[in-house]
């Protein structure tokens, strides 16, 4: 677009939204033009803050007329570059469309605008005596629309599943500006293809999510949190199996000693256990009273006696439970300072030990001098493997080095029948590796579907896959 065209576009947008909702200053462009990834510089043309569905449709109409791409933007807590705007795009922020529109106790649901912050929805559900069970460290800033667009997972997937399981209605503005009202909050609706599920996890390439109806559930009766020191990966997996046979797990997370050390050093907190172990498990369990809880605690004690668990600490109250959770939840933010090369892979739960074994060989050979931090939702078969950049190495050189190894790593993931992105999405970061998880036929169908919803290719172009 030439300068004249840009000026006309910005004039049209400013008269639609007013100057205060069409920002072009450098600080705003930098702030709203990127997510939590730090591998390229943001460079959008403007940041837009619509306040209604009609305004979203009008923005899309202008974007089509001026042939300018649009990046839908939520809380920008993504880790794959899906919300990056680095090529003169319009960033369409849902921040001002953040209202809870309806609470329906009989249907156990909440309807909200896409910009509603996850924690606000969780709180509204609590006021109804219910719970929105999708939860993660970024719940204070992530938004429902972004969660849906990335089918966000989090820390309780083992019990409640991903975002997809909780969306019963969606309003979406497509790339033609049309408004789709999908599934309308129904529990049962067998009337052909369910387009709602195409939108969930579509990373903004098919439409702008503007409203959602979310299902809620009853909160667990009573919960407890424990951190266990573990001698090995196989010990972690067999513990998982035994616990699942005797209790209801809300979370089953793991992290390595290096991950723990980084968090402890950063936050100046105590080690949870006196003995350092190669790995730790953090588990949260649901129970119906002291007797049920005792069964689980006895299981842990007998594992300690048998040497399959090294040591354990169990929360005695909410404050201790929160403190234990922080050891796990603070890892991602803590290690961000090392510009890590992030991997978010998964396989079947039973496939985890052999996948890790094979990856450890690659990592040991290829990254002998790098710090490697393991953690993740191991109870879901989801591992976060982060390689930390040595202080002395330039970001570009480090990224180049890691990318070469990615191919090898993803081949192993593919061989295990796993996924190269369990929960963070493809965005820009994993685009060139998509074929390790999806067949050529699948990608061709995805491209065709993209063209149906967005014939002018204005919605988040260049994300997930290229169009040729
Ligand atoms: C987590 O599980 C998040 O903490 C972030 O998914 C993972 O930073 C990461 O690699
Ligand atoms: Zn995660």
Short mmCIF file of N, CA and C in Angstrom, two decimals, residues 246-343:
data_model
loop_
_atom_site.label_atom_id
_atom_site.label_comp_id
_atom_site.label_asym_id
_atom_site.label_seq_id
_atom_site.Cartn_x
_atom_site.Cartn_y
_atom_site.Cartn_z
N UNK A 246 -6.93 -44.91 41.78
CA UNK A 246 -7.50 -44.78 43.12
C UNK A 246 -8.01 -43.39 43.48
N UNK A 247 -7.85 -42.43 42.58
CA UNK A 247 -8.29 -41.08 42.95
C UNK A 247 -8.65 -40.28 41.71
N UNK A 248 -9.23 -39.11 41.93
CA UNK A 248 -9.54 -38.22 40.81
C UNK A 248 -8.50 -37.11 40.78
N UNK A 249 -7.71 -37.11 39.73
CA UNK A 249 -6.66 -36.09 39.60
C UNK A 249 -7.19 -34.88 38.85
N UNK A 250 -6.93 -33.71 39.40
CA UNK A 250 -7.28 -32.47 38.70
C UNK A 250 -6.09 -31.99 37.87
N UNK A 251 -4.90 -32.36 38.31
CA UNK A 251 -3.69 -31.96 37.58
C UNK A 251 -2.58 -32.96 37.89
N UNK A 252 -1.75 -33.20 36.90
CA UNK A 252 -0.57 -34.05 37.12
C UNK A 252 0.54 -33.47 36.26
N UNK A 253 1.34 -32.59 36.88
CA UNK A 253 2.36 -31.81 36.18
C UNK A 253 3.74 -32.30 36.57
N UNK A 254 4.73 -32.04 35.74
CA UNK A 254 6.10 -32.38 36.15
C UNK A 254 7.05 -31.23 35.79
N UNK A 255 8.18 -31.19 36.47
CA UNK A 255 9.24 -30.25 36.11
C UNK A 255 10.58 -30.83 36.56
N UNK A 256 11.63 -30.39 35.87
CA UNK A 256 12.96 -30.91 36.19
C UNK A 256 13.60 -30.07 37.29
N UNK A 257 14.71 -30.58 37.83
CA UNK A 257 15.38 -29.86 38.92
C UNK A 257 15.88 -28.49 38.45
N UNK A 258 16.32 -28.42 37.18
CA UNK A 258 16.80 -27.14 36.67
C UNK A 258 15.66 -26.11 36.63
N UNK A 259 14.47 -26.57 36.24
CA UNK A 259 13.31 -25.67 36.22
C UNK A 259 13.05 -25.15 37.63
N UNK A 260 13.09 -26.05 38.61
CA UNK A 260 12.84 -25.66 40.00
C UNK A 260 13.90 -24.66 40.49
N UNK A 261 15.15 -24.99 40.14
CA UNK A 261 16.25 -24.12 40.58
C UNK A 261 16.08 -22.69 40.06
N UNK A 262 15.67 -22.59 38.79
CA UNK A 262 15.50 -21.25 38.20
C UNK A 262 14.42 -20.47 38.96
N UNK A 263 13.30 -21.14 39.26
CA UNK A 263 12.19 -20.46 39.95
C UNK A 263 12.61 -20.06 41.36
N UNK A 264 13.29 -20.97 42.03
CA UNK A 264 13.73 -20.71 43.42
C UNK A 264 14.69 -19.53 43.47
N UNK A 265 15.63 -19.51 42.54
CA UNK A 265 16.59 -18.40 42.52
C UNK A 265 15.92 -17.07 42.22
N UNK A 266 14.98 -17.11 41.28
CA UNK A 266 14.31 -15.87 40.89
C UNK A 266 13.44 -15.32 42.03
N UNK A 267 12.67 -16.21 42.67
CA UNK A 267 11.68 -15.72 43.64
C UNK A 267 12.15 -15.81 45.09
N UNK A 268 13.36 -16.34 45.28
CA UNK A 268 13.89 -16.41 46.64
C UNK A 268 13.04 -17.26 47.57
N UNK A 269 12.45 -18.34 47.04
CA UNK A 269 11.64 -19.22 47.90
C UNK A 269 12.45 -20.47 48.28
N UNK A 270 11.93 -21.19 49.26
CA UNK A 270 12.58 -22.42 49.74
C UNK A 270 12.35 -23.56 48.77
N UNK A 271 13.30 -24.49 48.73
CA UNK A 271 13.05 -25.75 48.01
C UNK A 271 11.89 -26.48 48.70
N UNK A 272 11.00 -27.12 47.95
CA UNK A 272 9.86 -27.78 48.61
C UNK A 272 10.30 -29.03 49.39
N UNK A 273 11.41 -29.65 48.93
CA UNK A 273 11.89 -30.89 49.56
C UNK A 273 13.38 -30.72 49.85
N UNK A 274 13.87 -31.40 50.90
CA UNK A 274 15.28 -31.22 51.23
C UNK A 274 16.20 -31.89 50.20
N UNK A 275 15.77 -33.05 49.67
CA UNK A 275 16.62 -33.74 48.70
C UNK A 275 16.34 -33.24 47.29
N UNK A 276 17.39 -32.91 46.55
CA UNK A 276 17.19 -32.54 45.13
C UNK A 276 16.95 -33.82 44.34
N UNK A 277 15.97 -33.79 43.45
CA UNK A 277 15.63 -34.98 42.64
C UNK A 277 15.71 -34.61 41.17
N UNK A 278 15.89 -35.57 40.28
CA UNK A 278 15.95 -35.23 38.85
C UNK A 278 14.66 -34.56 38.37
N UNK A 279 13.52 -35.07 38.88
CA UNK A 279 12.22 -34.51 38.46
C UNK A 279 11.30 -34.37 39.67
N UNK A 280 10.28 -33.53 39.47
CA UNK A 280 9.24 -33.38 40.50
C UNK A 280 7.88 -33.52 39.83
N UNK A 281 6.94 -34.07 40.58
CA UNK A 281 5.56 -34.09 40.12
C UNK A 281 4.77 -33.15 41.01
N UNK A 282 3.93 -32.31 40.39
CA UNK A 282 2.97 -31.56 41.18
C UNK A 282 1.61 -32.14 40.85
N UNK A 283 0.90 -32.61 41.86
CA UNK A 283 -0.43 -33.11 41.56
C UNK A 283 -1.47 -32.41 42.41
N UNK A 284 -2.64 -32.23 41.80
CA UNK A 284 -3.78 -31.73 42.56
C UNK A 284 -4.84 -32.80 42.46
N UNK A 285 -5.48 -33.09 43.57
CA UNK A 285 -6.48 -34.15 43.58
C UNK A 285 -7.77 -33.64 44.22
N UNK A 286 -8.83 -34.34 43.85
CA UNK A 286 -10.14 -33.99 44.35
C UNK A 286 -10.52 -35.08 45.33
N UNK A 287 -11.12 -34.73 46.46
CA UNK A 287 -11.55 -35.79 47.38
C UNK A 287 -12.83 -35.38 48.09
N UNK A 288 -13.47 -36.37 48.69
CA UNK A 288 -14.78 -36.09 49.28
C UNK A 288 -14.72 -36.10 50.81
N UNK A 289 -13.51 -35.96 51.37
CA UNK A 289 -13.41 -35.93 52.82
C UNK A 289 -12.12 -36.59 53.28
N UNK A 290 -11.85 -36.52 54.59
CA UNK A 290 -10.57 -37.01 55.13
C UNK A 290 -10.28 -38.47 54.77
N UNK A 291 -11.35 -39.30 54.75
CA UNK A 291 -11.08 -40.74 54.47
C UNK A 291 -10.58 -40.94 53.05
N UNK A 292 -11.26 -40.28 52.11
CA UNK A 292 -10.84 -40.42 50.70
C UNK A 292 -9.43 -39.86 50.52
N UNK A 293 -9.15 -38.77 51.21
CA UNK A 293 -7.83 -38.16 51.09
C UNK A 293 -6.76 -39.11 51.66
N UNK A 294 -7.11 -39.78 52.76
CA UNK A 294 -6.15 -40.68 53.40
C UNK A 294 -5.71 -41.80 52.45
N UNK A 295 -6.63 -42.27 51.61
CA UNK A 295 -6.29 -43.34 50.66
C UNK A 295 -5.15 -42.88 49.75
N UNK A 296 -5.30 -41.65 49.26
CA UNK A 296 -4.28 -41.13 48.34
C UNK A 296 -2.95 -40.91 49.06
N UNK A 297 -3.03 -40.36 50.26
CA UNK A 297 -1.80 -40.08 50.99
C UNK A 297 -1.06 -41.38 51.35
N UNK A 298 -1.85 -42.43 51.66
CA UNK A 298 -1.22 -43.73 51.94
C UNK A 298 -0.50 -44.27 50.70
N UNK A 299 -1.13 -44.06 49.58
CA UNK A 299 -0.51 -44.50 48.32
C UNK A 299 0.85 -43.82 48.12
N UNK A 300 0.88 -42.54 48.41
CA UNK A 300 2.13 -41.80 48.25
C UNK A 300 3.16 -42.32 49.26
N UNK A 301 2.70 -42.53 50.50
CA UNK A 301 3.63 -43.04 51.52
C UNK A 301 4.21 -44.40 51.14
N UNK A 302 3.36 -45.28 50.62
CA UNK A 302 3.88 -46.61 50.26
C UNK A 302 4.85 -46.50 49.08
N UNK A 303 4.62 -45.53 48.19
CA UNK A 303 5.56 -45.32 47.08
C UNK A 303 6.91 -44.82 47.62
N UNK A 304 6.86 -43.99 48.66
CA UNK A 304 8.12 -43.51 49.27
C UNK A 304 8.85 -44.70 49.90
N UNK A 305 8.09 -45.56 50.60
CA UNK A 305 8.71 -46.76 51.21
C UNK A 305 9.35 -47.65 50.15
N UNK A 306 8.68 -47.73 49.00
CA UNK A 306 9.20 -48.60 47.94
C UNK A 306 10.32 -47.94 47.14
N UNK A 307 10.56 -46.66 47.41
CA UNK A 307 11.64 -45.96 46.71
C UNK A 307 11.25 -45.47 45.32
N UNK A 308 9.98 -45.60 44.94
CA UNK A 308 9.58 -45.09 43.62
C UNK A 308 9.25 -43.60 43.68
N UNK A 309 9.04 -43.10 44.90
CA UNK A 309 8.96 -41.65 45.12
C UNK A 309 10.01 -41.33 46.17
N UNK A 310 10.78 -40.24 45.96
CA UNK A 310 11.88 -39.95 46.88
C UNK A 310 11.35 -39.30 48.17
N UNK A 311 10.50 -38.30 47.99
CA UNK A 311 9.98 -37.57 49.14
C UNK A 311 8.75 -36.80 48.67
N UNK A 312 7.97 -36.29 49.61
CA UNK A 312 6.76 -35.57 49.21
C UNK A 312 6.41 -34.49 50.22
N UNK A 313 5.74 -33.44 49.73
CA UNK A 313 5.18 -32.43 50.63
C UNK A 313 3.74 -32.20 50.20
N UNK A 314 2.83 -32.21 51.19
CA UNK A 314 1.40 -32.04 50.87
C UNK A 314 0.90 -30.74 51.48
N UNK A 315 0.03 -30.05 50.76
CA UNK A 315 -0.48 -28.77 51.26
C UNK A 315 -1.40 -29.00 52.46
N UNK A 316 -1.29 -28.12 53.44
CA UNK A 316 -2.17 -28.21 54.62
C UNK A 316 -3.29 -27.17 54.54
N UNK A 317 -3.10 -26.19 53.69
CA UNK A 317 -4.13 -25.15 53.54
C UNK A 317 -4.00 -24.51 52.14
N UNK A 318 -4.92 -23.60 51.87
CA UNK A 318 -4.97 -22.97 50.54
C UNK A 318 -3.68 -22.22 50.21
N UNK A 319 -3.14 -21.53 51.23
CA UNK A 319 -1.93 -20.72 50.98
C UNK A 319 -0.77 -21.63 50.58
N UNK A 320 -0.65 -22.77 51.25
CA UNK A 320 0.42 -23.71 50.88
C UNK A 320 0.19 -24.30 49.49
N UNK A 321 -1.07 -24.58 49.20
CA UNK A 321 -1.39 -25.12 47.87
C UNK A 321 -0.97 -24.12 46.80
N UNK A 322 -1.29 -22.85 47.02
CA UNK A 322 -0.94 -21.80 46.06
C UNK A 322 0.58 -21.71 45.89
N UNK A 323 1.28 -21.78 47.05
CA UNK A 323 2.74 -21.66 47.00
C UNK A 323 3.35 -22.83 46.21
N UNK A 324 2.81 -24.02 46.40
CA UNK A 324 3.33 -25.17 45.64
C UNK A 324 3.05 -24.99 44.15
N UNK A 325 1.86 -24.52 43.82
CA UNK A 325 1.52 -24.31 42.41
C UNK A 325 2.47 -23.30 41.76
N UNK A 326 2.89 -22.31 42.53
CA UNK A 326 3.75 -21.28 41.92
C UNK A 326 5.08 -21.86 41.45
N UNK A 327 5.52 -22.92 42.12
CA UNK A 327 6.78 -23.55 41.69
C UNK A 327 6.65 -24.03 40.25
N UNK A 328 5.48 -24.46 39.87
CA UNK A 328 5.24 -24.93 38.50
C UNK A 328 4.82 -23.79 37.57
N UNK A 329 3.89 -22.97 38.05
CA UNK A 329 3.32 -21.96 37.15
C UNK A 329 4.29 -20.84 36.83
N UNK A 330 5.26 -20.60 37.69
CA UNK A 330 6.20 -19.50 37.44
C UNK A 330 7.35 -19.88 36.51
N UNK A 331 7.41 -21.14 36.09
CA UNK A 331 8.58 -21.56 35.29
C UNK A 331 8.67 -20.77 33.98
N UNK A 332 7.56 -20.75 33.24
CA UNK A 332 7.60 -20.15 31.90
C UNK A 332 8.08 -18.70 31.95
N UNK A 333 7.49 -17.93 32.86
CA UNK A 333 7.86 -16.51 32.96
C UNK A 333 9.32 -16.36 33.44
N UNK A 334 9.71 -17.23 34.38
CA UNK A 334 11.07 -17.13 34.93
C UNK A 334 12.13 -17.35 33.85
N UNK A 335 11.93 -18.36 33.01
CA UNK A 335 12.99 -18.68 32.04
C UNK A 335 12.92 -17.79 30.79
N UNK A 336 11.88 -16.95 30.70
CA UNK A 336 11.75 -16.07 29.52
C UNK A 336 13.00 -15.21 29.35
N UNK A 337 13.68 -14.90 30.44
CA UNK A 337 14.86 -14.05 30.39
C UNK A 337 15.99 -14.67 29.54
N UNK A 338 15.96 -15.99 29.33
CA UNK A 338 17.00 -16.66 28.53
C UNK A 338 16.56 -16.84 27.07
N UNK A 339 15.54 -16.09 26.63
CA UNK A 339 15.03 -16.20 25.26
C UNK A 339 14.98 -17.67 24.82
N UNK A 340 14.23 -18.50 25.52
CA UNK A 340 14.30 -19.94 25.26
C UNK A 340 13.75 -20.33 23.89
N UNK A 341 14.30 -21.41 23.37
CA UNK A 341 13.73 -22.02 22.17
C UNK A 341 12.68 -23.00 22.68
N UNK A 342 11.41 -22.68 22.39
CA UNK A 342 10.32 -23.39 23.06
C UNK A 342 9.77 -24.54 22.22
N UNK A 343 9.49 -25.63 22.90
CA UNK A 343 8.80 -26.74 22.26
C UNK A 343 7.62 -27.15 23.13
#
